[in-house]
CSV table of C-alpha atoms in Angstrom, one decimal:
chain,number,residue,atom,x,y,z
F,130,MET,CA,28.2,63.5,72.4
F,131,THR,CA,31.9,62.9,72.2
F,132,ASN,CA,33.2,61.5,68.9
F,133,ILE,CA,36.4,59.9,67.7
F,134,ARG,CA,37.5,63.2,66.3
F,135,ASP,CA,37.3,64.8,69.8
F,136,VAL,CA,39.4,62.0,71.2
F,137,ALA,CA,42.1,62.4,68.4
F,138,LYS,CA,42.3,66.1,69.1
F,139,TYR,CA,42.7,65.7,72.7
F,140,ALA,CA,45.5,63.2,72.1
F,141,SER,CA,47.1,64.9,69.2
F,142,VAL,CA,46.8,62.3,66.9
F,143,ALA,CA,45.0,61.4,63.7
F,144,PRO,CA,41.3,59.9,64.0
F,145,MET,CA,42.6,56.8,62.1
F,146,THR,CA,45.0,56.3,65.1
F,147,VAL,CA,42.2,56.4,67.7
F,148,SER,CA,40.5,53.7,65.5
F,149,ARG,CA,43.4,51.6,65.6
F,150,VAL,CA,44.0,51.7,69.2
F,151,ILE,CA,40.2,50.6,69.5
F,152,ASN,CA,40.2,47.8,66.9
F,153,GLN,CA,43.9,46.7,66.7
F,154,PRO,CA,45.7,48.2,69.7
F,155,ASP,CA,48.9,46.0,69.1
F,156,SER,CA,49.5,48.0,65.7
F,157,VAL,CA,50.0,51.1,67.7
F,158,ALA,CA,53.2,52.3,69.5
F,159,PRO,CA,52.7,51.9,73.4
F,160,GLU,CA,53.3,55.5,74.2
F,161,THR,CA,50.7,56.6,71.6
F,162,ARG,CA,48.2,53.9,72.5
F,163,GLN,CA,48.6,55.1,76.3
F,164,ARG,CA,47.8,58.7,75.3
F,165,VAL,CA,44.8,57.7,73.2
F,166,GLU,CA,43.5,55.5,76.0
F,167,GLU,CA,43.9,58.3,78.6
F,168,ALA,CA,42.0,60.5,76.2
F,169,ILE,CA,39.2,57.8,75.7
F,170,GLN,CA,38.9,57.7,79.7
F,171,ALA,CA,39.2,61.4,80.1
F,172,LEU,CA,36.3,62.2,77.5
F,173,ARG,CA,34.2,59.2,78.5
F,174,TYR,CA,34.2,58.3,74.7
F,175,VAL,CA,32.1,55.2,73.7
F,176,PRO,CA,33.0,53.7,70.3
F,177,ASN,CA,30.1,53.5,67.7
F,178,ARG,CA,29.8,49.7,67.4
F,179,LEU,CA,27.0,50.1,65.0
F,180,GLY,CA,29.4,52.2,62.7
F,181,LEU,CA,32.1,49.6,63.2
F,182,GLY,CA,30.0,46.8,62.1
F,183,LEU,CA,29.2,48.5,58.9
F,184,ARG,CA,32.8,48.8,58.2
F,185,THR,CA,33.9,45.3,59.2
F,186,LYS,CA,30.7,43.5,58.5
F,187,ARG,CA,30.5,42.3,62.1
F,188,THR,CA,28.5,43.3,65.1
F,189,MET,CA,30.8,41.6,67.6
F,190,VAL,CA,27.8,40.0,69.0
F,191,ASN,CA,27.1,36.2,69.2
F,192,ALA,CA,24.2,34.4,70.6
F,193,LEU,CA,23.6,31.3,72.8
F,194,LEU,CA,20.0,29.9,72.1
F,195,ASP,CA,19.2,27.2,74.8
F,196,SER,CA,16.2,24.9,75.0
F,197,ASP,CA,15.7,24.8,78.8
F,198,ILE,CA,16.9,27.6,81.1
F,199,SER,CA,15.4,25.8,84.2
F,200,ASN,CA,18.2,23.3,84.6
F,201,PRO,CA,21.3,24.5,86.2
F,202,PHE,CA,23.2,22.8,83.2
F,203,ALA,CA,22.0,25.8,81.3
F,204,ILE,CA,23.3,28.3,83.7
F,205,THR,CA,26.9,26.8,83.4
F,206,GLN,CA,26.5,27.0,79.6
F,207,ILE,CA,25.7,30.5,79.8
F,208,LEU,CA,28.7,31.3,81.9
F,209,GLY,CA,30.9,29.4,79.8
F,210,VAL,CA,30.0,30.8,76.5
F,211,GLY,CA,29.8,34.3,77.9
F,212,ASN,CA,33.3,34.2,79.4
F,213,ALA,CA,35.0,32.6,76.3
F,214,ALA,CA,33.3,35.4,74.0
F,215,ARG,CA,34.2,38.1,76.2
F,216,GLU,CA,37.9,37.2,76.2
F,217,GLN,CA,37.8,37.6,72.4
F,218,GLY,CA,36.0,41.0,72.6
F,219,PHE,CA,32.4,39.7,71.7
F,220,THR,CA,29.2,40.4,73.6
F,221,VAL,CA,26.7,37.3,73.9
F,222,ILE,CA,22.9,37.7,73.7
F,223,PHE,CA,21.2,34.7,75.7
F,224,THR,CA,17.7,33.6,74.8
F,225,HIS,CA,15.6,30.3,75.4
F,226,THR,CA,12.9,28.5,73.9
F,227,ASN,CA,11.0,26.5,76.8
F,228,ALA,CA,11.7,23.4,74.6
F,229,SER,CA,9.5,24.5,71.9
F,230,PRO,CA,10.7,24.0,68.2
F,231,GLU,CA,8.2,26.7,67.1
F,232,GLU,CA,9.6,29.2,69.6
F,233,GLU,CA,13.2,28.2,68.5
F,234,MET,CA,12.5,29.3,65.0
F,235,VAL,CA,10.8,32.7,66.3
F,236,GLN,CA,14.1,33.2,68.5
F,237,LEU,CA,16.4,32.3,65.6
F,238,ARG,CA,14.7,34.7,63.0
F,239,SER,CA,14.9,37.5,65.7
F,240,LEU,CA,18.5,36.7,66.2
F,241,VAL,CA,19.2,36.9,62.4
F,242,GLU,CA,17.2,40.3,62.4
F,243,ARG,CA,19.8,41.7,65.0
F,244,ARG,CA,22.4,40.8,62.8
F,245,VAL,CA,24.3,38.5,65.3
F,246,ASP,CA,27.9,37.2,64.0
F,247,GLY,CA,27.0,33.6,65.0
F,248,VAL,CA,25.0,31.3,67.2
F,249,VAL,CA,25.8,28.7,69.8
F,250,LEU,CA,22.7,26.5,69.6
F,251,SER,CA,21.6,23.9,72.2
F,252,PRO,CA,18.5,22.8,70.1
F,253,VAL,CA,15.1,21.3,71.3
F,254,LEU,CA,15.6,18.5,68.5
F,255,ASN,CA,18.5,17.4,66.5
F,256,THR,CA,16.7,17.5,63.1
F,257,PRO,CA,18.5,19.9,60.7
F,258,ASP,CA,15.7,22.6,60.5
F,259,ALA,CA,17.2,25.2,62.9
F,260,THR,CA,20.7,24.9,61.6
F,261,ASN,CA,19.6,25.0,58.0
F,262,PHE,CA,18.0,28.1,58.6
F,263,LEU,CA,21.0,29.8,60.3
F,264,GLN,CA,23.4,28.5,57.4
F,265,ASN,CA,21.1,29.6,54.7
F,266,GLN,CA,21.3,33.0,56.2
F,267,GLY,CA,25.0,32.7,56.1
F,268,LEU,CA,25.6,32.7,59.8
F,269,PRO,CA,28.0,30.2,61.6
F,270,VAL,CA,26.6,28.0,64.0
F,271,VAL,CA,27.9,25.3,66.6
F,272,VAL,CA,25.5,22.8,68.0
F,273,LEU,CA,25.9,22.2,71.8
F,274,ASP,CA,24.9,18.9,73.4
F,275,TYR,CA,23.6,17.0,70.2
F,276,PRO,CA,24.8,14.9,67.5
F,277,MET,CA,23.6,16.1,64.3
F,278,PRO,CA,24.0,13.2,61.7
F,279,ASP,CA,22.0,14.7,59.0
F,280,ASN,CA,23.6,18.1,58.9
F,281,ASP,CA,27.0,19.6,58.0
F,282,VAL,CA,27.6,21.6,61.3
F,283,ASP,CA,30.2,21.9,64.1
F,284,THR,CA,29.2,20.0,67.2
F,285,VAL,CA,30.4,19.6,70.7
F,286,ARG,CA,28.8,17.1,73.1
F,287,CYS,CA,29.3,14.2,75.5
F,288,ASP,CA,28.9,10.5,74.7
F,289,SER,CA,25.5,9.8,76.4
F,290,ILE,CA,25.4,6.2,75.2
F,291,SER,CA,28.7,5.3,77.1
F,292,ALA,CA,27.5,7.2,80.0
F,293,ALA,CA,24.3,5.5,80.4
F,294,ARG,CA,25.9,2.2,79.9
F,295,ALA,CA,28.5,2.9,82.6
F,296,LEU,CA,25.8,4.1,85.2
F,297,THR,CA,23.9,0.9,84.4
F,298,GLU,CA,27.0,-1.1,85.0
F,299,GLN,CA,27.6,0.5,88.2
F,300,LEU,CA,24.1,-0.4,89.3
F,301,LEU,CA,24.6,-4.1,88.1
F,302,ALA,CA,27.8,-4.3,90.1
F,303,LEU,CA,25.9,-3.6,93.2
F,304,GLY,CA,23.8,-6.6,92.6
F,305,HIS,CA,20.7,-4.8,91.0
F,306,GLU,CA,18.8,-6.9,88.4
F,307,ARG,CA,15.4,-5.1,88.2
F,308,ILE,CA,16.8,-1.8,86.9
F,309,THR,CA,14.2,0.4,85.1
F,310,MET,CA,15.1,3.5,82.9
F,311,LEU,CA,13.1,6.9,83.2
F,312,SER,CA,13.8,9.0,80.2
F,313,GLY,CA,12.6,12.2,78.7
F,314,GLN,CA,10.7,12.8,75.5
F,315,GLU,CA,11.4,10.2,72.9
F,316,SER,CA,11.7,12.8,70.2
F,317,ILE,CA,14.7,14.3,72.0
F,318,VAL,CA,17.9,12.4,70.8
F,319,THR,CA,19.7,12.5,74.4
F,320,ALA,CA,16.5,10.8,75.8
F,321,ARG,CA,16.9,7.9,73.2
F,322,GLU,CA,20.7,7.7,73.6
F,323,ARG,CA,20.6,7.3,77.2
F,324,ALA,CA,18.1,4.7,76.8
F,325,GLU,CA,20.0,3.0,74.2
F,326,GLY,CA,23.1,3.0,76.6
F,327,TYR,CA,21.1,1.6,79.5
F,328,ALA,CA,19.7,-1.4,77.1
F,329,GLN,CA,23.1,-2.3,75.8
F,330,ALA,CA,24.3,-2.9,79.4
F,331,MET,CA,21.1,-4.8,80.6
F,332,LEU,CA,21.3,-7.1,77.3
F,333,ALA,CA,25.0,-7.6,78.0
F,334,ALA,CA,24.1,-8.8,81.4
F,335,GLY,CA,21.4,-11.1,80.1
F,336,LEU,CA,18.7,-9.0,81.5
F,337,ALA,CA,15.7,-7.4,79.8
F,338,PRO,CA,15.7,-3.7,79.6
F,339,GLU,CA,12.5,-1.5,80.5
F,340,VAL,CA,12.5,2.0,79.2
F,341,HIS,CA,9.7,4.5,80.0
F,342,PHE,CA,9.6,7.8,78.2
F,343,GLY,CA,8.2,10.8,79.5
F,344,ALA,CA,9.6,14.5,80.1
F,345,PHE,CA,12.7,15.9,81.4
F,346,THR,CA,10.7,17.3,84.5
F,347,PRO,CA,10.3,16.4,88.3
F,348,GLU,CA,6.6,15.8,87.6
F,349,SER,CA,7.1,13.3,84.9
F,350,GLY,CA,9.8,11.6,87.0
F,351,TYR,CA,7.3,11.4,89.9
F,352,ARG,CA,4.5,10.3,87.9
F,353,MET,CA,6.5,7.4,86.2
F,354,ALA,CA,8.2,6.4,89.5
F,355,THR,CA,4.9,6.3,91.4
F,356,GLU,CA,3.5,3.8,88.9
F,357,LEU,CA,6.6,1.5,88.9
F,358,LEU,CA,7.0,1.6,92.7
F,359,ALA,CA,3.5,0.3,93.3
F,360,ARG,CA,4.0,-2.8,91.3
F,361,ALA,CA,4.6,-6.2,92.9
F,362,ASP,CA,7.7,-6.6,91.0
F,363,ALA,CA,8.8,-3.0,91.5
F,364,PRO,CA,12.6,-2.2,90.6
F,365,THR,CA,15.3,-1.9,93.0
F,366,ALA,CA,17.0,0.7,91.0
F,367,LEU,CA,16.2,3.5,88.6
F,368,LEU,CA,18.3,5.0,86.0
F,369,THR,CA,17.0,8.6,85.1
F,370,ALA,CA,17.9,10.7,82.0
F,371,ASN,CA,18.3,13.9,84.0
F,372,ASN,CA,18.4,15.2,87.5
F,373,PHE,CA,14.8,16.6,87.3
F,374,ILE,CA,13.4,13.2,86.6
F,375,ALA,CA,15.7,12.0,89.5
F,376,LEU,CA,14.2,14.4,91.9
F,377,GLY,CA,10.6,13.4,91.0
F,378,ALA,CA,11.6,9.9,91.4
F,379,ALA,CA,13.1,10.4,94.9
F,380,ARG,CA,9.9,12.4,95.8
F,381,ALA,CA,7.8,9.3,94.6
F,382,ALA,CA,10.0,7.0,96.9
F,383,ALA,CA,9.6,9.2,99.8
F,384,ALA,CA,5.8,9.4,99.4
F,385,GLY,CA,5.6,5.7,99.2
F,386,SER,CA,7.9,5.2,102.4
F,387,ILE,CA,10.6,3.7,100.2
F,388,ARG,CA,14.1,4.4,101.5
F,389,VAL,CA,16.9,5.6,99.1
F,390,PRO,CA,19.2,3.7,98.7
F,391,GLN,CA,18.3,1.1,101.2
F,392,ASP,CA,15.2,-0.3,99.3
F,393,LEU,CA,15.9,1.9,95.9
F,394,SER,CA,18.9,3.0,94.2
F,395,ILE,CA,18.7,6.0,91.8
F,396,SER,CA,21.3,7.2,89.2
F,397,THR,CA,21.2,10.1,87.0
F,398,PHE,CA,22.8,12.4,84.6
F,399,ASP,CA,24.0,15.9,85.8
F,400,SER,CA,23.6,15.8,89.4
F,401,LEU,CA,23.4,19.0,91.4
F,402,GLY,CA,27.1,19.5,92.6
F,403,ALA,CA,28.7,20.7,95.7
F,404,ASP,CA,28.7,24.2,94.4
F,405,LEU,CA,24.8,24.1,94.5
F,406,VAL,CA,23.8,21.9,97.3
F,407,LEU,CA,25.5,21.2,100.6
F,408,ASP,CA,25.7,17.5,100.2
F,409,PRO,CA,25.3,16.1,96.7
F,410,PHE,CA,23.0,13.2,96.6
F,411,PHE,CA,22.7,11.6,93.4
F,412,THR,CA,25.2,9.3,91.8
F,413,ALA,CA,25.5,10.7,88.4
F,414,ALA,CA,27.2,11.0,85.0
F,415,VAL,CA,28.6,14.5,85.1
F,416,GLN,CA,29.3,16.4,81.8
F,417,PRO,CA,32.1,19.0,81.7
F,418,VAL,CA,29.7,21.6,80.7
F,419,GLU,CA,32.0,24.6,81.0
F,420,GLU,CA,34.5,22.9,78.8
F,421,LEU,CA,31.7,22.0,76.4
F,422,ALA,CA,30.7,25.7,76.2
F,423,LEU,CA,34.3,27.0,75.9
F,424,ILE,CA,35.1,24.7,73.0
F,425,ALA,CA,31.8,25.4,71.3
F,426,THR,CA,32.4,29.1,71.5
F,427,SER,CA,36.0,29.0,70.4
F,428,MET,CA,34.8,26.9,67.3
F,429,LEU,CA,32.1,29.5,66.6
F,430,LEU,CA,34.7,32.4,66.7
F,431,GLU,CA,36.8,30.6,64.4
F,432,ARG,CA,34.2,30.6,62.0
F,433,VAL,CA,33.1,34.2,62.6
F,434,MET,CA,36.5,35.5,62.4
F,435,GLY,CA,37.6,33.5,59.2
F,436,THR,CA,40.4,31.6,60.8
F,437,TYR,CA,38.6,28.3,60.0
F,438,SER,CA,36.6,27.5,57.1
F,439,GLY,CA,36.9,23.8,56.6
F,440,PRO,CA,34.6,21.1,56.9
F,441,SER,CA,32.2,20.4,60.1
F,442,ARG,CA,33.9,19.1,63.1
F,443,GLU,CA,32.9,17.0,66.1
F,444,VAL,CA,34.1,17.2,69.5
F,445,VAL,CA,32.8,14.4,71.9
F,446,LEU,CA,34.1,14.6,75.5
F,447,PRO,CA,33.7,12.0,78.1
F,448,THR,CA,31.5,12.1,81.3
F,449,LYS,CA,32.6,11.3,84.8
F,450,ILE,CA,30.7,8.8,86.9
F,451,ILE,CA,30.6,10.5,90.5
F,452,VAL,CA,29.1,8.1,93.1
F,453,HIS,CA,27.1,9.7,95.9
F,454,SER,CA,24.6,8.3,98.4
F,455,SER,CA,21.7,7.6,96.2
F,456,THR,CA,23.0,4.2,95.2
F,457,GLY,CA,23.7,1.2,97.3
F,458,PRO,CA,23.8,-2.6,97.2
F,459,VAL,CA,20.6,-4.6,96.4
F,460,THR,CA,19.1,-5.8,99.7
F,461,PRO,CA,17.6,-9.4,100.0
């Protein structure tokens, strides 16, 4: 197997020069750097990252731990984190937890054992257990999507309360008064925040809020919507806490011969965009997922590389309300 000394001999330089070309290319004269790079290519030399890690105390590997890979939201997170890390010479390990706090801790322990340099974490819950575990191991961590009021940790997220309030106000402006909220598990902070924003808008309009907590799945949306739409005082509009709940609600409406939006309007979060479907259907509060992932990765790398060691930071980005064909004026 080719080693660094073989490359140095081929390029007529010292092994230290080869090391500098690999790790600090700007510190080497362009002519010398080109000669070494040609030698690396000719000999098909692959640097020993394990040995480099022992010297620098870095593995140049970060991790993204996501709670739910089934949502297209997570795929965009993976792309954003991976692209941002790769630009800085880092590799990213991706893993997920199926929304299980127990599996989350199993995966975090595994990442620590693999000596990753840092973790971008989209947690199951916004309790401090997971972040405390990583920080106690000396690992930098940035939390994606969640506020973390009980922990001193960097966070990057959108304002779910304001977004839910805006979606509800859009339905109110269409003349709807019987608006019901279908949310996810009450233990998850985004489920509670989106319900809170909805309730704020309803109360401001002098209307009584009605929130049903279930799960962030189509099955839960179908079950909750089926029960609601069978009532004599069925809602004329539903606000759902994510696109999976919205899909289930739309299926329940179709099963009951209820037309969307003529008989029932549906608004949601993170609707499937034009890059995934031919005709986007759901009116939604759309989060800038790629930008969130990029900022989270940049903040993590600042911690990993030691360019920032100050107090925790919180970045909150706005959502964008995009109106599609799932909402319309209330009919008499």
